[in-house]
Amino acid sequence: MSTKHSIAAEKFLQNGERVTRHDQTFWSVRTKRDTLAYELDEWENLREAADKIKKHTVTHLADYLEQFEQNATRNGGIVHWAKDAEEYNQIVLKILRQHEVKKVVKSKSMLTEECHLNDHLFKQGIDVVETDLGERILQLMELAPSHIVMPAIHITREQVAECFRQKGIIAEHGTHAAEGILPTGEDPNQSSDPTFLTRAARYHLRDNFMTAECGMTGANFGIAETGDIVVCTNEGNADMSTSVPKLHIVSMGIEKLIPNYEAMGVFQRLLARHGTGQATTVYTSHFRGPRPGGEMHIILVDNGRSSILGNEEHWQTLKCMRCGACMNTCPVYRRTGGYSYTYFIPGPIGINLGMLKNADENYHNLSACSLCCSCDNVCPVKVDLSTQIYRWRQNLDGMHHADAMKKAMSKGMKVIFEHPNLYTSSLKFAPLVNAMPKCLTGIKLNGWTYGHEMPVFAKKSFHEIWKKQLRSESV
Amino acid sequence: MNFMDTKEHILNSLRKNVRETYDMPELSFKKRTFEDPVKAFIETTITTAGAKLMEIKPDDDINQKIREVYPDARIIASNIPGVEANLNPDTLAEAQELEKTDVGVIKGEVACAENGCVWIPQTMKEKAICFISECLVILVSRKNIVSNMHEAYERIQFNDYGFGTFISGPSKTADIEQSLVYGAQAARGVTIFLTD
Ligand code: SF4
Ligand code: SF4
């Protein structure tokens, strides 16, 4: 039996060049993260702190939300509560109607994706313009994001150029955008230079910033003690969206709250280092109230989060700050792309969030994991991602979705993991596999080896190296 | 369900679903500091942050320095006393009027060595100046440089305007095939004026 993920992945894998590019792109981000990790002696202290702060906050969330509401209201903001996507969409529409808004400029927010806000507003005749460059490209191409931080990285420059031409952006802004970027005489209609395309998009989006009546942003963090909403971007699009229109609507999942500035220092240092491998995002903006003569609305959205808190095995997904690091490192995500998953958030965290949202629709994604545990090791807030995936798999039986073969395989793995001696000896003999002819190891006998290259095993296992060398050196 | 019901519903659901509570951790672990934060800030600013930096002496003429870095600027916006500007963000009716600004001159209060961030509290009516200008000049004193973000968060202050932002260099994007491009939506270039 194949899952929807494995079928979609097979299609993705047919274009070898694309797979390699996708894989290398995200691996390079992971490598940048590593470089920054080695620079900071307190790296693990920070992760430890982030984990504990989040655990503390989500288990005291009701109190912190009340404190946040009080402070945000005192600062002049208007706080709304939405229990689900429908209520959320209604609240947004009501605010927009009150202000007779025809156009919204919006900076990237996974929560609005989760609630399908854009469709809802389009149906009501309100134009929504995404202002993050990647999101705007996808919106113009009518595609969904394939990653939560770098949503359009799978699109080629040629595709972007083609799209901008079709939508008239090059015709309108091409000549201006080409100034000083393209060599004189080069036809803007033929160019797919990223700097040129970015410049054309800049002018195109400027027009929208100037004419929209409302700016919408998500929230990377909400700070209970001060009532601040913190939004981190590299492009400055959240700031542009909220500096020209007088109306600002913030959409925040209730789990995004943290207690105070002391905690904020920890998360500010972790977010960009993990997500994109930068020491900081270019902008870390604190919104503490409306701009002069304007209004600021903050919508606190539950949409299933409060009940996740009661889920003993999966409540820690609430710690997630949507940095994307687990996707960047995941060998399966890197080689199968975001569209192979059935949930709009792909990768390790998406597998778990999808199951929590709708297990019957999303159990397919559980096959997108080799249980390598890399995601757990990079997650800045220590979400136990692979353990959670393992638990879901164990429970598939009860859902009648367990695949007989996978079941047998994971049983085998379970036996190995639960018996340390067997684990060590199977590792010791693993290098022997290197010498076996590929026709034996790569046999397409079952759904597991099919499409999987056998790994090259290290000559010595880490256990052996540890025992013989490292341990003696470290004492 | 009306508004109060929804709020109560969410809070009750959260209170009901908590099984075990956790304490706020102690954050006293050692954080990275620099022997010479000023030097480190300069280094980060001109490398990873992608900005320029000019050290300004007390008897330097700021306006001449601005011309030096941005000789082609036609429209300069600022509300800083002594800066020769064509537009003042305090006296404009609408933010849109700043659209054609070539150089915005603003003030930073705290600068952070580890990542080149400069804290800019809103001190003007139209904060658009901080983002809409093609290029930014940010004045910041070398006395206000700290090593890391923990120290920065201990120091930052808000004005009556309810906004402040950390800016580290020019607006950037890598959304098209991961190639780094400066000048996505906001300022295309940033020059830090490091004052005494
Ligand atoms: S454990 Fe699974 S989900 Fe996590 S990185 Fe490895 S393959 Fe991906
Ligand atoms: S689970 Fe962890 S690594 Fe993955 S997006 Fe969330 S915070 Fe980042």
XYZ file of C-alpha atoms and ligand atoms in Angstrom:
687
model
C 0.000 0.000 0.000
C 1.307 3.454 -0.832
C 0.493 6.639 0.988
C -0.411 9.876 -0.727
C 2.984 11.155 0.370
C 4.924 8.339 -1.248
C 2.956 8.672 -4.491
C 3.505 12.436 -4.657
C 7.129 11.996 -3.673
C 7.694 9.552 -6.479
C 6.518 12.176 -8.934
C 8.781 14.814 -7.390
C 11.735 12.429 -7.545
C 11.423 11.981 -11.295
C 13.146 15.300 -11.875
C 16.560 14.494 -10.474
C 17.988 17.945 -11.049
C 15.156 19.563 -9.145
C 15.509 17.144 -6.255
C 19.217 17.862 -5.976
C 18.667 21.606 -6.070
C 15.909 21.394 -3.456
C 17.984 19.163 -1.237
C 21.085 21.341 -1.490
C 19.194 24.574 -0.953
C 17.801 23.485 2.384
C 20.941 21.690 3.416
C 22.881 24.912 2.895
C 20.496 26.683 5.274
C 20.999 23.921 7.796
C 24.783 24.332 7.405
C 24.535 28.077 8.040
C 22.597 27.330 11.186
C 25.364 24.978 12.304
C 28.036 27.625 11.762
C 26.115 30.039 13.984
C 25.578 27.309 16.558
C 29.309 26.731 16.903
C 29.869 30.460 17.443
C 27.794 30.541 20.602
C 28.948 28.682 23.695
C 25.494 29.165 25.188
C 23.698 27.556 22.235
C 22.365 24.615 24.212
C 21.543 26.858 27.191
C 19.427 28.954 24.862
C 17.553 25.933 23.515
C 17.067 24.642 27.013
C 15.754 28.025 28.110
C 13.450 28.333 25.089
C 12.026 24.882 25.749
C 11.360 25.669 29.392
C 9.946 29.138 28.777
C 7.500 27.709 26.254
C 6.512 24.876 28.575
C 5.955 27.395 31.330
C 3.969 29.776 29.134
C 1.677 27.247 27.495
C 0.861 25.661 30.847
C -0.032 29.113 32.244
C -1.503 30.390 29.018
C -4.905 31.485 30.305
C -3.272 33.812 32.854
C -0.799 35.182 30.354
C -3.517 35.803 27.782
C -5.480 37.828 30.314
C -2.402 39.811 31.202
C -1.668 40.387 27.530
C -5.203 41.548 26.829
C -5.063 44.018 29.704
C -1.790 45.527 28.573
C -2.619 45.609 24.883
C -5.919 47.315 25.689
C -4.193 49.843 27.930
C -1.826 50.588 25.023
C -4.793 51.498 22.842
C -5.220 48.219 20.961
C -8.522 46.395 20.463
C -8.356 42.698 21.379
C -10.654 40.066 19.854
C -10.974 36.365 20.587
C -11.745 33.705 17.976
C -12.374 30.101 18.881
C -12.062 28.773 15.342
C -11.290 29.714 11.750
C -14.860 30.685 11.017
C -15.094 33.124 13.906
C -11.700 34.502 12.996
C -12.667 35.128 9.376
C -15.880 36.803 10.483
C -14.070 39.136 12.849
C -11.615 40.192 10.143
C -14.412 40.811 7.670
C -16.372 42.852 10.183
C -13.423 45.126 10.927
C -12.691 45.573 7.229
C -16.341 46.377 6.492
C -16.455 48.945 9.289
C -13.535 50.730 7.674
C -14.813 50.268 4.126
C -11.605 48.534 3.144
C -11.234 47.483 -0.474
C -7.615 46.428 -0.438
C -5.503 44.755 2.254
C -1.713 44.487 2.174
C -0.694 41.462 4.122
C 2.595 40.172 5.444
C 3.203 36.456 5.667
C 1.203 34.602 8.289
C 0.755 30.853 8.528
C -2.304 31.417 10.681
C -4.198 33.133 7.885
C -3.305 30.165 5.637
C -4.611 27.860 8.330
C -7.922 29.741 8.379
C -8.150 30.246 4.586
C -8.630 33.946 5.139
C -7.672 35.117 1.651
C -10.364 33.069 -0.099
C -12.910 34.257 2.389
C -12.071 37.903 1.703
C -11.850 37.493 -2.062
C -15.371 36.069 -2.052
C -16.511 39.207 -0.271
C -14.917 41.379 -2.924
C -11.923 42.472 -0.859
C -8.534 42.360 -2.518
C -5.703 40.816 -0.503
C -2.152 41.454 -1.649
C 0.579 39.286 -0.163
C 3.677 41.423 0.356
C 6.391 38.929 1.192
C 8.126 38.465 -2.161
C 7.910 34.672 -2.089
C 4.276 34.747 -1.023
C 3.445 37.308 -3.709
C 5.040 35.133 -6.394
C 2.979 32.155 -5.221
C -0.194 34.218 -5.034
C 0.291 35.412 -8.619
C 0.992 31.833 -9.735
C -1.962 30.567 -7.709
C 0.204 28.134 -5.785
C 0.414 27.225 -2.103
C 3.597 27.704 -0.039
C 5.915 24.691 -0.002
C 7.871 25.769 3.101
C 6.831 27.933 6.042
C 9.753 30.365 5.908
C 11.000 30.124 2.320
C 7.670 29.495 0.630
C 8.663 29.872 -3.035
C 12.190 28.536 -3.052
C 11.137 25.663 -5.331
C 10.200 28.086 -8.127
C 12.919 28.901 -10.678
C 13.888 32.431 -11.704
C 12.621 31.712 -15.208
C 9.212 30.811 -13.824
C 9.155 34.023 -11.790
C 10.086 36.077 -14.863
C 7.398 34.383 -16.928
C 4.801 35.011 -14.229
C 5.747 38.699 -13.865
C 5.485 39.115 -17.634
C 2.089 37.477 -17.783
C 0.759 39.622 -14.960
C 1.945 42.826 -16.607
C 4.455 43.654 -13.878
C 7.378 43.800 -16.312
C 5.413 45.907 -18.780
C 4.558 48.378 -16.012
C 7.770 48.462 -13.984
C 10.378 46.677 -16.128
C 12.110 49.717 -17.602
C 12.357 51.487 -14.251
C 13.508 48.304 -12.505
C 16.190 47.631 -15.119
C 17.953 50.979 -14.436
C 21.388 50.338 -13.045
C 20.783 46.600 -12.828
C 20.591 45.239 -16.359
C 23.325 46.136 -18.866
C 22.127 48.860 -21.258
C 20.371 47.418 -24.226
C 19.260 44.256 -22.440
C 15.554 43.672 -22.918
C 13.726 43.582 -19.563
C 11.243 41.212 -21.160
C 13.965 38.639 -21.651
C 15.655 38.906 -18.271
C 15.308 36.555 -15.351
C 17.938 38.256 -13.197
C 16.875 37.911 -9.513
C 17.955 41.473 -8.622
C 15.976 42.868 -11.523
C 12.913 40.752 -10.713
C 13.075 41.735 -7.051
C 13.263 45.399 -8.023
C 10.264 45.052 -10.349
C 8.329 43.413 -7.509
C 9.416 46.248 -5.204
C 7.799 48.864 -7.429
C 4.742 46.703 -7.975
C 4.259 46.241 -4.215
C 4.970 49.915 -3.479
C 1.907 50.831 -5.504
C -0.119 48.503 -3.322
C 1.287 49.816 -0.038
C 0.328 53.331 -1.123
C -3.266 52.497 -1.925
C -4.325 49.815 0.598
C -6.582 50.859 3.477
C -5.486 48.088 5.822
C -2.283 46.262 6.718
C -2.465 42.756 8.154
C 0.376 40.987 9.915
C 0.878 37.791 11.842
C 2.840 37.731 15.078
C 6.051 35.904 15.799
C 5.633 36.695 19.479
C 3.181 38.401 21.781
C 4.580 39.709 25.065
C 2.239 39.417 28.023
C 3.994 41.884 30.308
C 4.062 44.770 27.823
C 1.313 43.966 25.326
C 3.793 44.124 22.420
C 3.291 42.229 19.193
C 6.652 41.292 17.679
C 7.006 40.679 13.956
C 10.289 39.571 12.399
C 10.960 39.946 8.667
C 13.911 40.417 6.352
C 12.096 42.378 3.684
C 10.441 44.965 5.906
C 7.094 44.148 4.342
C 5.277 43.915 7.676
C 6.550 47.413 8.445
C 5.600 48.794 5.071
C 2.150 47.224 5.458
C 1.597 48.966 8.775
C 3.290 52.326 8.153
C 1.079 53.625 5.381
C -2.476 52.285 5.992
C -4.065 53.543 9.212
C -5.666 50.236 10.100
C -3.527 47.357 11.396
C -4.974 43.907 12.080
C -2.765 41.371 13.857
C -3.634 37.674 13.760
C -1.986 35.649 16.488
C -2.302 32.011 17.485
C -2.671 31.966 21.265
C 0.462 29.822 21.673
C 2.681 32.622 20.350
C 2.611 34.386 23.700
C 5.733 34.676 25.863
C 5.978 36.277 29.312
C 8.382 39.218 29.013
C 11.429 40.873 27.432
C 13.828 38.543 29.199
C 12.224 35.665 27.302
C 12.158 37.734 24.115
C 15.941 38.044 24.242
C 16.211 34.261 24.142
C 13.801 33.834 21.229
C 15.149 36.723 19.199
C 18.557 35.077 19.297
C 17.191 31.695 18.266
C 14.597 32.429 15.602
C 16.646 33.613 12.635
C 19.689 31.547 13.545
C 17.546 28.449 13.248
C 15.201 29.433 10.467
C 17.453 30.955 7.843
C 20.913 30.700 9.370
C 21.202 34.444 10.022
C 22.232 36.060 13.320
C 19.028 38.136 13.159
C 16.239 39.049 10.813
C 16.722 42.532 9.373
C 13.645 43.847 11.208
C 12.435 42.865 14.682
C 9.475 45.184 15.094
C 7.529 45.799 18.275
C 3.973 47.016 17.810
C 2.631 48.377 21.054
C -0.375 50.288 19.870
C -2.029 51.994 16.919
C -0.220 54.606 14.847
C -1.306 58.217 15.279
C -4.868 58.535 14.036
C -5.088 54.799 13.379
C -6.490 51.613 14.892
C -4.784 48.392 15.887
C -6.789 45.205 16.272
C -5.353 42.007 17.697
C -7.226 38.774 17.075
C -6.289 35.919 19.405
C -7.069 32.651 17.677
C -7.554 29.263 19.309
C -8.653 27.017 16.415
C -7.893 23.767 18.210
C -4.869 24.900 20.219
C -6.484 24.792 23.647
C -7.542 21.205 23.141
C -4.062 20.199 21.941
C -2.893 21.302 25.383
C -4.894 18.424 26.827
C -3.243 15.882 24.538
C -0.640 14.201 26.672
C 1.382 12.838 23.763
C 1.294 15.861 21.487
C 0.852 19.023 23.575
C 4.480 19.989 23.015
C 3.705 20.950 19.413
C 2.370 24.131 21.048
C 5.958 25.174 21.736
C 6.649 25.498 18.010
C 7.631 28.977 16.828
C 7.411 28.114 13.128
C 11.080 28.681 12.372
C 11.304 26.010 9.680
C 14.546 24.434 10.955
C 13.038 20.955 11.199
C 12.077 21.096 7.522
C 15.509 22.306 6.476
C 17.191 19.373 8.143
C 14.674 16.624 7.326
C 16.140 14.269 4.706
C 12.667 13.284 3.568
C 11.393 16.863 3.249
C 14.523 17.928 1.408
C 14.133 15.185 -1.157
C 10.377 15.169 -1.595
C 9.374 18.840 -1.395
C 6.564 20.561 0.432
C 3.804 19.584 -1.970
C 4.208 15.871 -1.279
C 2.587 16.316 2.120
C -1.186 16.500 2.465
C -1.137 19.240 5.117
C -0.328 22.889 4.315
C 2.570 22.806 6.775
C 5.041 20.175 5.550
C 8.009 18.480 7.192
C 8.342 17.112 10.714
C 6.188 19.680 12.505
C 3.622 19.590 9.692
C 3.274 15.819 9.998
C 2.301 16.273 13.643
C 0.126 19.347 13.231
C -1.667 17.698 10.321
C -2.470 14.652 12.435
C -3.800 16.881 15.193
C -5.967 18.769 12.723
C -7.392 15.815 10.837
C -5.842 12.359 11.199
C -7.989 10.691 8.554
C -6.842 13.144 5.927
C -3.244 13.462 6.997
C -2.081 10.056 8.232
C -0.417 9.640 4.819
C 2.372 11.966 5.934
C 3.443 9.579 8.674
C 5.287 7.566 6.051
C 7.441 10.649 5.302
C 9.863 9.887 8.101
C 12.837 7.594 8.547
C 12.951 8.295 12.298
C 16.456 9.711 11.966
C 15.708 12.184 14.823
C 17.557 15.039 13.150
C 14.531 17.299 13.568
C 14.536 16.854 17.351
C 18.170 17.827 17.463
C 17.782 21.088 15.590
C 14.466 22.307 16.982
C 15.181 25.479 19.003
C 12.363 24.741 21.439
C 12.955 20.999 21.588
C 9.662 19.757 20.255
C 9.913 15.952 20.426
C 9.028 15.664 16.749
C 10.192 12.169 15.863
C 8.924 10.617 19.089
C 5.548 12.064 18.296
C 5.635 10.644 14.767
C 6.567 7.269 16.217
C 3.591 7.447 18.586
C 1.190 8.267 15.779
C 2.461 5.274 13.861
C 1.871 3.024 16.812
C -1.682 4.278 16.998
C -2.400 3.789 13.305
C -3.582 0.280 14.004
C -6.533 1.601 15.919
C -7.302 3.877 13.000
C -7.212 0.975 10.514
C -4.626 2.752 8.431
C -1.605 0.696 9.390
C 0.153 -0.754 6.461
C 1.088 -4.365 7.078
C 4.601 -4.082 5.767
C 5.494 -0.862 7.531
C 4.054 -2.378 10.642
C 6.411 -5.282 10.391
C 9.319 -2.955 9.764
C 8.688 -0.671 12.650
C 8.268 -3.678 14.867
C 11.732 -4.752 13.791
C 13.097 -1.288 14.571
C 11.361 -1.295 17.904
C 13.005 -4.571 18.802
C 16.389 -3.160 17.915
C 15.945 0.126 19.736
C 14.651 -1.558 22.849
C 17.550 -3.971 23.115
C 20.775 -2.012 23.441
C 23.030 -5.024 22.892
C 21.332 -6.001 19.718
C 21.483 -2.355 18.609
C 25.237 -2.181 19.188
C 25.978 -5.455 17.449
C 23.805 -4.682 14.464
C 25.719 -1.408 14.132
C 29.021 -3.235 14.315
C 28.067 -5.483 11.459
C 26.483 -2.722 9.436
C 29.737 -1.803 7.603
C 29.728 -5.299 6.110
C 26.781 -4.142 4.065
C 29.093 -1.714 2.283
C 30.919 -4.637 0.724
C 27.797 -6.374 -0.455
C 26.863 -5.972 -4.095
C 24.102 -3.460 -4.672
C 21.911 -6.090 -6.282
C 21.580 -7.580 -2.820
C 21.170 -4.485 -0.698
C 19.108 -2.503 -3.157
C 16.701 -5.310 -3.891
C 13.309 -3.854 -4.669
C 11.628 -6.391 -2.524
C 9.543 -4.159 -0.406
C 8.129 -0.688 -0.227
C 11.022 0.469 1.907
C 14.043 -0.127 -0.303
C 12.148 0.885 -3.404
C 13.255 4.412 -4.119
C 15.729 4.364 -1.226
C 19.452 4.132 -1.813
C 21.121 2.048 0.875
C 23.217 4.261 3.138
C 26.961 3.827 3.228
C 27.783 2.713 6.732
C 30.763 4.203 8.494
C 33.659 1.792 8.958
C 33.504 2.337 12.683
C 30.342 3.030 14.554
C 30.149 6.106 16.731
C 29.870 3.814 19.735
C 33.175 2.210 18.909
C 34.907 5.515 18.256
C 33.466 6.860 21.483
C 34.646 3.898 23.477
C 38.116 3.658 21.986
C 39.119 7.275 21.436
C 36.854 10.067 22.475
C 36.128 8.814 25.918
C 39.761 8.366 26.844
C 40.582 11.787 25.379
C 37.833 13.532 27.226
C 38.762 12.212 30.651
C -21.499 32.713 20.498
C -20.760 36.270 21.467
C -17.416 37.791 22.245
C -17.394 37.221 26.010
C -18.492 33.630 25.573
C -15.643 32.955 23.170
C -13.049 34.421 25.484
C -14.358 32.475 28.472
C -14.622 29.364 26.357
C -10.961 29.570 25.318
C -9.680 30.393 28.796
C -11.753 27.636 30.396
C -10.609 25.131 27.833
C -6.971 26.078 28.503
C -7.386 25.863 32.278
C -9.180 22.560 32.030
C -6.591 21.011 29.726
C -3.431 21.830 31.686
C -2.185 18.647 33.321
C 1.159 19.580 34.769
C 2.578 23.076 35.179
C 6.155 24.191 34.634
C 8.100 27.022 36.259
C 9.737 29.869 34.415
C 13.430 28.894 34.132
C 16.373 30.786 35.500
C 18.191 32.518 32.669
C 21.445 33.275 34.406
C 23.657 31.199 32.097
C 26.677 32.938 30.654
C 25.962 34.877 27.471
C 28.408 35.796 24.761
C 30.012 39.180 25.313
C 32.726 41.017 23.426
C 35.825 42.528 24.890
C 35.365 45.442 22.515
C 31.659 45.650 21.597
C 32.227 48.756 19.447
C 34.718 46.948 17.262
C 32.450 43.910 17.042
C 29.450 46.070 16.131
C 31.382 47.762 13.322
C 32.542 44.406 12.009
C 29.042 42.859 12.012
C 27.483 45.952 10.479
C 29.770 46.096 7.477
C 29.852 42.340 6.881
C 26.763 40.231 7.631
C 24.320 43.110 8.049
C 25.350 44.525 4.679
C 25.379 48.165 5.830
C 27.968 50.942 5.608
C 29.406 52.663 8.632
C 30.965 56.081 9.179
C 32.621 57.218 12.367
C 31.514 60.771 13.089
C 33.711 63.144 15.092
C 32.125 65.776 17.353
C 33.071 68.660 15.063
C 32.053 66.903 11.837
C 29.265 68.494 9.812
C 26.483 65.874 9.660
C 24.906 67.395 6.566
C 28.173 67.275 4.704
C 28.655 63.650 5.759
C 25.200 62.747 4.457
C 26.103 64.344 1.106
C 29.337 62.404 1.121
C 27.598 59.033 1.401
C 24.588 59.856 -0.738
C 25.698 62.561 -3.172
C 22.756 61.993 -5.522
C 20.029 62.303 -2.914
C 17.403 64.855 -3.884
C 14.822 64.346 -1.161
C 16.010 63.999 2.413
C 13.548 63.394 5.245
C 14.236 63.875 8.937
C 12.930 65.453 12.116
C 16.327 65.612 13.784
C 17.277 69.197 14.684
C 20.200 70.389 12.577
C 19.673 67.918 9.732
C 18.859 69.757 6.504
C 15.781 67.973 5.194
C 13.115 68.629 2.579
C 10.496 66.587 4.419
C 9.662 66.366 8.099
C 7.765 63.225 9.150
C 6.226 65.167 12.056
C 4.444 67.726 9.953
C 3.183 65.647 7.033
C -0.530 64.943 6.769
C -0.112 61.465 5.279
C 2.628 58.824 5.224
C 2.295 58.595 1.424
C 4.045 61.952 1.121
C 7.291 60.234 2.096
C 7.135 57.920 -0.897
C 9.846 59.601 -2.950
C 12.301 59.992 -0.085
C 15.866 59.227 -1.170
C 17.440 59.374 2.268
C 15.742 59.192 5.651
C 17.830 60.281 8.624
C 16.785 58.741 11.944
C 18.166 58.072 15.406
C 18.947 54.755 17.060
C 19.131 54.372 20.834
C 20.819 50.999 21.439
C 23.050 48.976 19.126
C 23.887 45.311 19.427
C 27.305 43.942 18.518
C 26.385 40.296 17.945
C 23.983 40.937 15.064
C 24.216 44.592 14.014
C 20.699 45.425 15.251
C 19.973 49.056 16.116
C 16.930 49.877 18.262
C 14.887 52.663 16.730
C 11.961 53.798 18.835
C 9.372 55.775 16.948
C 10.070 59.438 17.640
C 8.203 60.875 14.700
C 4.582 61.025 13.638
C 5.088 59.000 10.453
C 7.277 55.968 11.094
C 7.109 55.220 7.347
C 10.347 57.216 7.117
C 12.185 54.224 8.627
C 11.054 51.889 5.855
C 9.917 53.796 2.795
C 13.161 55.746 2.236
C 15.398 54.352 -0.486
C 18.338 54.697 1.895
C 18.634 55.255 5.625
C 21.178 57.060 7.722
C 20.982 55.890 11.329
C 22.736 57.951 13.990
C 23.825 56.002 17.018
C 26.285 56.727 19.791
C 29.194 54.412 20.414
C 28.335 54.700 24.107
C 25.132 52.765 23.501
C 26.569 49.584 22.073
C 25.896 46.352 23.933
C 27.150 42.831 23.243
C 24.015 40.750 22.830
C 20.239 40.867 22.592
C 19.725 40.077 26.283
C 21.526 43.298 27.139
C 19.658 45.154 24.416
C 16.274 44.085 25.759
C 17.248 45.330 29.214
C 17.854 48.772 27.789
C 15.248 49.547 25.182
C 12.632 52.217 25.841
C 9.475 53.273 24.084
C 8.283 56.777 23.453
C 4.631 57.771 23.509
C 4.323 56.382 20.014
C 3.628 52.698 20.414
C 6.281 51.380 18.085
C 9.944 50.525 17.981
C 12.062 48.315 15.765
C 15.462 46.706 15.639
C 16.995 47.238 12.210
C 20.072 45.370 11.041
C 21.164 46.614 7.640
C 19.169 47.033 4.459
C 15.988 45.141 3.602
C 16.882 41.851 1.981
C 15.336 38.830 0.346
C 16.499 35.491 -0.979
C 13.086 34.399 -2.187
C 14.114 33.949 -5.812
C 16.317 30.870 -6.028
C 17.974 31.832 -2.764
C 20.040 34.566 -4.353
C 20.559 37.379 -1.888
C 19.156 40.705 -3.075
C 19.253 43.951 -1.083
C 16.258 46.224 -1.212
C 13.193 44.029 -1.142
C 10.393 46.266 0.158
C 12.106 48.671 2.543
C 15.433 50.580 2.525
C 17.892 49.434 -0.128
C 20.886 50.818 1.678
C 21.747 51.676 5.285
C 24.620 53.758 6.626
C 25.299 53.830 10.333
C 26.729 57.127 11.604
C 28.616 56.180 14.721
C 28.771 59.266 16.919
C 30.625 59.873 20.180
S 12.999 11.934 12.225
Fe 11.676 11.821 10.437
S 10.724 13.817 10.296
Fe 12.484 14.027 11.659
S 14.162 14.701 10.336
Fe 14.273 12.452 10.445
S 13.079 11.764 8.691
Fe 12.526 13.896 9.003
S 9.005 22.317 15.414
Fe 10.825 23.356 16.127
S 12.194 23.348 14.341
Fe 10.158 22.865 13.574
S 9.314 24.834 12.953
Fe 8.667 24.468 15.064
S 10.188 25.491 16.309
Fe 11.067 25.271 14.298
